[in-house]
Short mmCIF file of C-alpha atoms in Angstrom, two decimals:
data_model
loop_
_atom_site.label_atom_id
_atom_site.label_comp_id
_atom_site.label_asym_id
_atom_site.label_seq_id
_atom_site.Cartn_x
_atom_site.Cartn_y
_atom_site.Cartn_z
CA GLN L 1 15.88 -6.31 -2.84
CA GLN L 2 12.23 -7.21 -3.15
CA GLN L 3 11.06 -8.44 0.25
CA VAL L 4 7.84 -9.87 -1.15
CA LYS L 5 7.78 -11.53 -4.57
CA GLN L 6 4.48 -11.66 -6.40
CA SER L 7 3.37 -13.61 -9.45
CA PRO L 8 2.04 -13.56 -12.06
CA GLN L 9 2.48 -10.01 -13.28
CA SER L 10 -0.76 -10.25 -15.23
CA LEU L 11 -3.64 -12.69 -15.33
CA ILE L 12 -6.59 -13.15 -17.63
CA VAL L 13 -9.49 -15.25 -16.38
CA GLN L 14 -12.89 -16.08 -17.81
CA LYS L 15 -15.95 -14.95 -15.90
CA GLY L 16 -16.84 -17.57 -13.32
CA GLY L 17 -13.32 -18.93 -13.16
CA ILE L 18 -10.84 -18.97 -10.29
CA SER L 19 -8.12 -16.33 -10.13
CA ILE L 20 -4.99 -17.29 -8.20
CA ILE L 21 -2.21 -14.87 -7.29
CA ASN L 22 0.86 -16.01 -5.42
CA CYS L 23 3.32 -14.30 -3.12
CA ALA L 24 6.50 -15.47 -1.43
CA TYR L 25 8.63 -13.92 1.28
CA GLU L 26 11.91 -14.63 3.03
CA ASN L 27 11.71 -12.73 6.30
CA THR L 28 10.18 -15.03 8.91
CA ALA L 29 9.59 -12.03 11.16
CA PHE L 30 6.67 -10.94 8.98
CA ASP L 31 3.46 -11.45 10.91
CA TYR L 32 0.73 -9.73 8.94
CA PHE L 33 -0.11 -10.38 5.31
CA PRO L 34 -2.77 -8.18 3.67
CA TRP L 35 -4.02 -8.12 0.11
CA TYR L 36 -4.96 -4.84 -1.49
CA GLN L 37 -7.10 -4.20 -4.56
CA GLN L 38 -6.45 -1.15 -6.68
CA PHE L 39 -8.64 0.19 -9.48
CA PRO L 40 -7.22 2.66 -12.02
CA GLY L 41 -7.03 6.15 -10.58
CA LYS L 42 -7.78 4.99 -7.06
CA GLY L 43 -5.76 4.17 -3.98
CA PRO L 44 -5.22 0.58 -2.84
CA ALA L 45 -8.13 -0.77 -0.79
CA LEU L 46 -7.72 -3.43 1.88
CA LEU L 47 -9.34 -6.62 0.64
CA ILE L 48 -8.46 -9.34 3.11
CA ALA L 49 -5.60 -10.10 5.48
CA ILE L 50 -4.17 -13.04 7.40
CA ARG L 51 -1.82 -13.67 10.29
CA PRO L 52 0.59 -16.63 10.25
CA ASP L 53 -1.23 -18.53 12.99
CA VAL L 54 -3.94 -19.63 10.53
CA SER L 55 -3.61 -21.43 7.21
CA GLU L 56 -6.66 -20.04 5.49
CA LYS L 57 -9.04 -17.12 5.71
CA LYS L 58 -12.15 -16.69 3.63
CA GLU L 59 -14.27 -13.61 3.07
CA GLY L 60 -16.99 -14.06 0.50
CA ARG L 61 -15.40 -15.04 -2.82
CA PHE L 62 -11.90 -14.13 -1.60
CA THR L 63 -9.67 -16.63 0.21
CA ILE L 64 -6.11 -16.33 1.44
CA SER L 65 -4.14 -19.54 1.72
CA PHE L 66 -1.05 -19.34 3.90
CA ASN L 67 1.83 -21.84 3.98
CA LYS L 68 4.18 -20.85 6.78
CA SER L 69 6.77 -23.57 6.14
CA ALA L 70 7.03 -22.63 2.46
CA LYS L 71 6.86 -18.90 3.25
CA GLN L 72 4.15 -18.45 0.65
CA PHE L 73 0.65 -17.11 0.58
CA SER L 74 -1.88 -16.77 -2.15
CA LEU L 75 -5.13 -15.05 -3.00
CA HIS L 76 -7.92 -17.06 -4.58
CA ILE L 77 -10.85 -15.28 -6.16
CA MET L 78 -13.70 -17.70 -6.74
CA ASP L 79 -16.37 -17.12 -9.39
CA SER L 80 -14.34 -14.22 -10.80
CA GLN L 81 -16.39 -11.33 -12.16
CA PRO L 82 -15.55 -8.54 -14.61
CA GLY L 83 -15.86 -6.11 -11.68
CA ASP L 84 -12.90 -7.89 -10.09
CA SER L 85 -10.65 -6.58 -12.89
CA ALA L 86 -8.05 -4.56 -11.00
CA THR L 87 -4.47 -4.68 -9.79
CA TYR L 88 -3.89 -6.80 -6.70
CA PHE L 89 -1.01 -6.28 -4.32
CA CYS L 90 0.15 -8.59 -1.59
CA ALA L 91 2.07 -7.13 1.31
CA ALA L 92 3.77 -8.10 4.53
CA SER L 93 4.67 -6.28 7.69
CA ILE L 94 6.59 -6.90 10.88
CA GLY L 95 4.79 -6.12 14.08
CA THR L 96 2.05 -3.61 14.44
CA GLY L 97 1.88 -0.17 12.96
CA ASN L 98 4.94 -0.70 10.89
CA GLN L 99 5.79 -0.32 7.24
CA PHE L 100 4.31 -2.57 4.61
CA TYR L 101 6.49 -4.32 2.05
CA PHE L 102 4.43 -4.65 -1.10
CA GLY L 103 4.65 -7.11 -3.93
CA THR L 104 4.96 -5.75 -7.46
CA GLY L 105 1.28 -6.22 -8.24
CA THR L 106 -0.83 -8.45 -10.49
CA SER L 107 -3.07 -6.98 -13.13
CA LEU L 108 -6.20 -9.14 -13.27
CA THR L 109 -8.56 -9.02 -16.22
CA VAL L 110 -11.78 -10.99 -16.05
CA ILE L 111 -13.29 -11.56 -19.47
CA PRO L 112 -17.11 -11.67 -19.67
CA ASP Q 1 -14.30 5.67 -0.10
CA SER Q 2 -11.63 5.07 2.56
CA GLY Q 3 -12.19 8.38 4.37
CA VAL Q 4 -8.61 9.47 3.71
CA THR Q 5 -8.37 12.63 1.62
CA GLN Q 6 -5.40 13.89 -0.35
CA THR Q 7 -4.83 17.16 -2.18
CA PRO Q 8 -4.06 18.04 -4.85
CA LYS Q 9 -5.13 15.21 -7.12
CA HIS Q 10 -2.62 16.17 -9.80
CA LEU Q 11 0.49 18.30 -9.69
CA ILE Q 12 2.76 19.27 -12.56
CA THR Q 13 5.97 21.08 -11.81
CA ALA Q 14 9.48 21.58 -13.13
CA THR Q 15 12.77 20.08 -12.07
CA GLY Q 16 14.37 21.81 -9.14
CA GLN Q 17 11.08 22.97 -7.69
CA ARG Q 18 9.50 22.21 -4.32
CA VAL Q 19 5.97 20.92 -3.74
CA THR Q 20 3.80 20.06 -0.75
CA LEU Q 21 1.30 17.23 -0.73
CA ARG Q 22 -1.44 17.19 1.86
CA CYS Q 23 -3.24 14.32 3.56
CA SER Q 24 -6.13 14.20 6.02
CA PRO Q 25 -6.50 10.84 7.76
CA ARG Q 26 -9.76 9.06 8.51
CA SER Q 27 -11.65 10.60 11.39
CA GLY Q 28 -10.12 9.36 14.62
CA ASP Q 29 -7.01 7.84 13.04
CA LEU Q 30 -3.78 8.91 14.70
CA SER Q 31 -1.24 7.32 12.38
CA VAL Q 32 -0.35 8.50 8.88
CA TYR Q 33 1.84 6.73 6.34
CA TRP Q 34 3.26 8.01 3.06
CA TYR Q 35 3.96 5.75 0.07
CA GLN Q 36 5.39 6.35 -3.38
CA GLN Q 37 4.10 4.31 -6.31
CA SER Q 38 6.13 4.28 -9.49
CA LEU Q 39 6.17 1.93 -12.45
CA ASP Q 40 9.70 0.69 -11.80
CA GLN Q 41 9.69 0.59 -7.99
CA GLY Q 42 6.11 -0.34 -7.21
CA LEU Q 43 4.66 0.76 -3.88
CA GLN Q 44 7.38 1.92 -1.53
CA PHE Q 45 6.92 2.98 2.08
CA LEU Q 46 8.37 6.42 2.78
CA ILE Q 47 7.56 7.45 6.34
CA GLN Q 48 5.08 7.05 9.19
CA TYR Q 49 3.85 9.59 11.73
CA TYR Q 50 1.85 8.88 14.83
CA ASN Q 51 0.12 11.66 16.74
CA GLY Q 52 2.62 14.21 15.49
CA GLU Q 53 5.78 12.20 15.92
CA GLU Q 54 7.83 10.29 13.38
CA ARG Q 55 7.51 6.55 14.01
CA ALA Q 56 9.15 4.75 11.13
CA LYS Q 57 11.22 5.65 8.12
CA GLY Q 58 11.50 3.74 4.88
CA ASN Q 59 13.07 4.59 1.54
CA ILE Q 60 12.63 8.33 1.88
CA LEU Q 61 15.15 10.58 0.16
CA GLU Q 62 16.84 13.37 2.09
CA ARG Q 63 15.18 15.84 -0.30
CA PHE Q 64 11.82 14.68 1.05
CA SER Q 65 10.39 15.48 4.45
CA ALA Q 66 7.06 15.14 6.19
CA GLN Q 67 5.25 16.32 9.26
CA GLN Q 68 2.00 15.72 11.06
CA PHE Q 69 0.17 18.65 12.58
CA PRO Q 70 -1.85 18.89 15.82
CA ASP Q 71 -5.08 18.42 13.85
CA LEU Q 72 -3.48 15.16 12.57
CA HIS Q 73 -3.30 16.14 8.92
CA SER Q 74 0.07 15.48 7.33
CA GLU Q 75 2.15 17.11 4.65
CA LEU Q 76 4.85 15.59 2.49
CA ASN Q 77 7.38 18.09 1.19
CA LEU Q 78 9.39 17.22 -1.90
CA SER Q 79 12.23 19.56 -2.84
CA SER Q 80 14.86 19.86 -5.59
CA LEU Q 81 12.57 17.74 -7.70
CA GLU Q 82 13.99 15.43 -10.33
CA LEU Q 83 12.33 13.73 -13.26
CA GLY Q 84 12.54 10.43 -11.38
CA ASP Q 85 10.33 11.80 -8.61
CA SER Q 86 7.35 11.63 -10.96
CA ALA Q 87 5.03 9.11 -9.33
CA LEU Q 88 1.81 8.59 -7.45
CA TYR Q 89 2.08 9.51 -3.79
CA PHE Q 90 -0.34 7.84 -1.43
CA CYS Q 91 -1.19 8.61 2.11
CA ALA Q 92 -2.65 5.93 4.36
CA SER Q 93 -3.95 6.08 7.90
CA SER Q 94 -4.62 3.70 10.74
CA ALA Q 95 -6.23 4.07 14.12
CA PHE Q 96 -3.12 3.66 16.25
CA TRP Q 97 0.56 3.15 15.64
CA SER Q 98 -0.07 -0.44 16.64
CA SER Q 99 -2.88 -1.04 14.14
CA TYR Q 100 -2.42 -3.54 11.36
CA GLU Q 101 -5.02 -2.15 8.98
CA GLN Q 102 -4.01 0.78 6.80
CA TYR Q 103 -6.53 2.69 4.69
CA PHE Q 104 -5.26 4.48 1.61
CA GLY Q 105 -6.27 7.80 0.12
CA PRO Q 106 -6.84 8.39 -3.62
CA GLY Q 107 -3.29 9.63 -4.17
CA THR Q 108 -1.58 12.64 -5.69
CA ARG Q 109 -0.08 12.20 -9.15
CA LEU Q 110 3.11 14.23 -9.39
CA THR Q 111 4.61 14.94 -12.78
CA VAL Q 112 8.02 16.58 -12.91
CA THR Q 113 8.92 18.05 -16.32
#
């Protein structure tokens, strides 16, 4: 059973556009929601993360929107660039230092 | 570069064999996590060690085992290998067992033939 459901599976965006990736979860005990970026041949790299006590977190061109009542969170990449082309994973964890439950990943391609 | 190192980068072996994957966490990190990434299962948590002790267990097969040594490096042992064990194996580390942030290594690609 997939604890975190991620969509879309793939996404193609024009340079300068907004990329939006969505994730949904069922377990209300989750209290940490990171997004990871993975380039081919590399390990996932922490991009941005949010806790459920805030509805939005922004770091540069990357924003997480969090809807606790809907049990959904999303990653918005503003002014998308070809260098943003990668696979993005959402994840969730319960408590500190515990296992991450990852979404299935979204392959983002930004066309110049 | 996350500061987490993994060796080897690639490993090709035959069914029934045993392999050992090695991970060195970021300097100062006490917690190590192992993940398996396959096309059909995605990224799956296997096991966590903190300062030498097992802290959490995920979808780890009985044929797999891990340990963390006094110098904090960790090894993942995979035995009686099957074709389905072919995957990318990632190690991640965090400062404490109570840390939220995990930093991933570059992975070891295991191919079982």
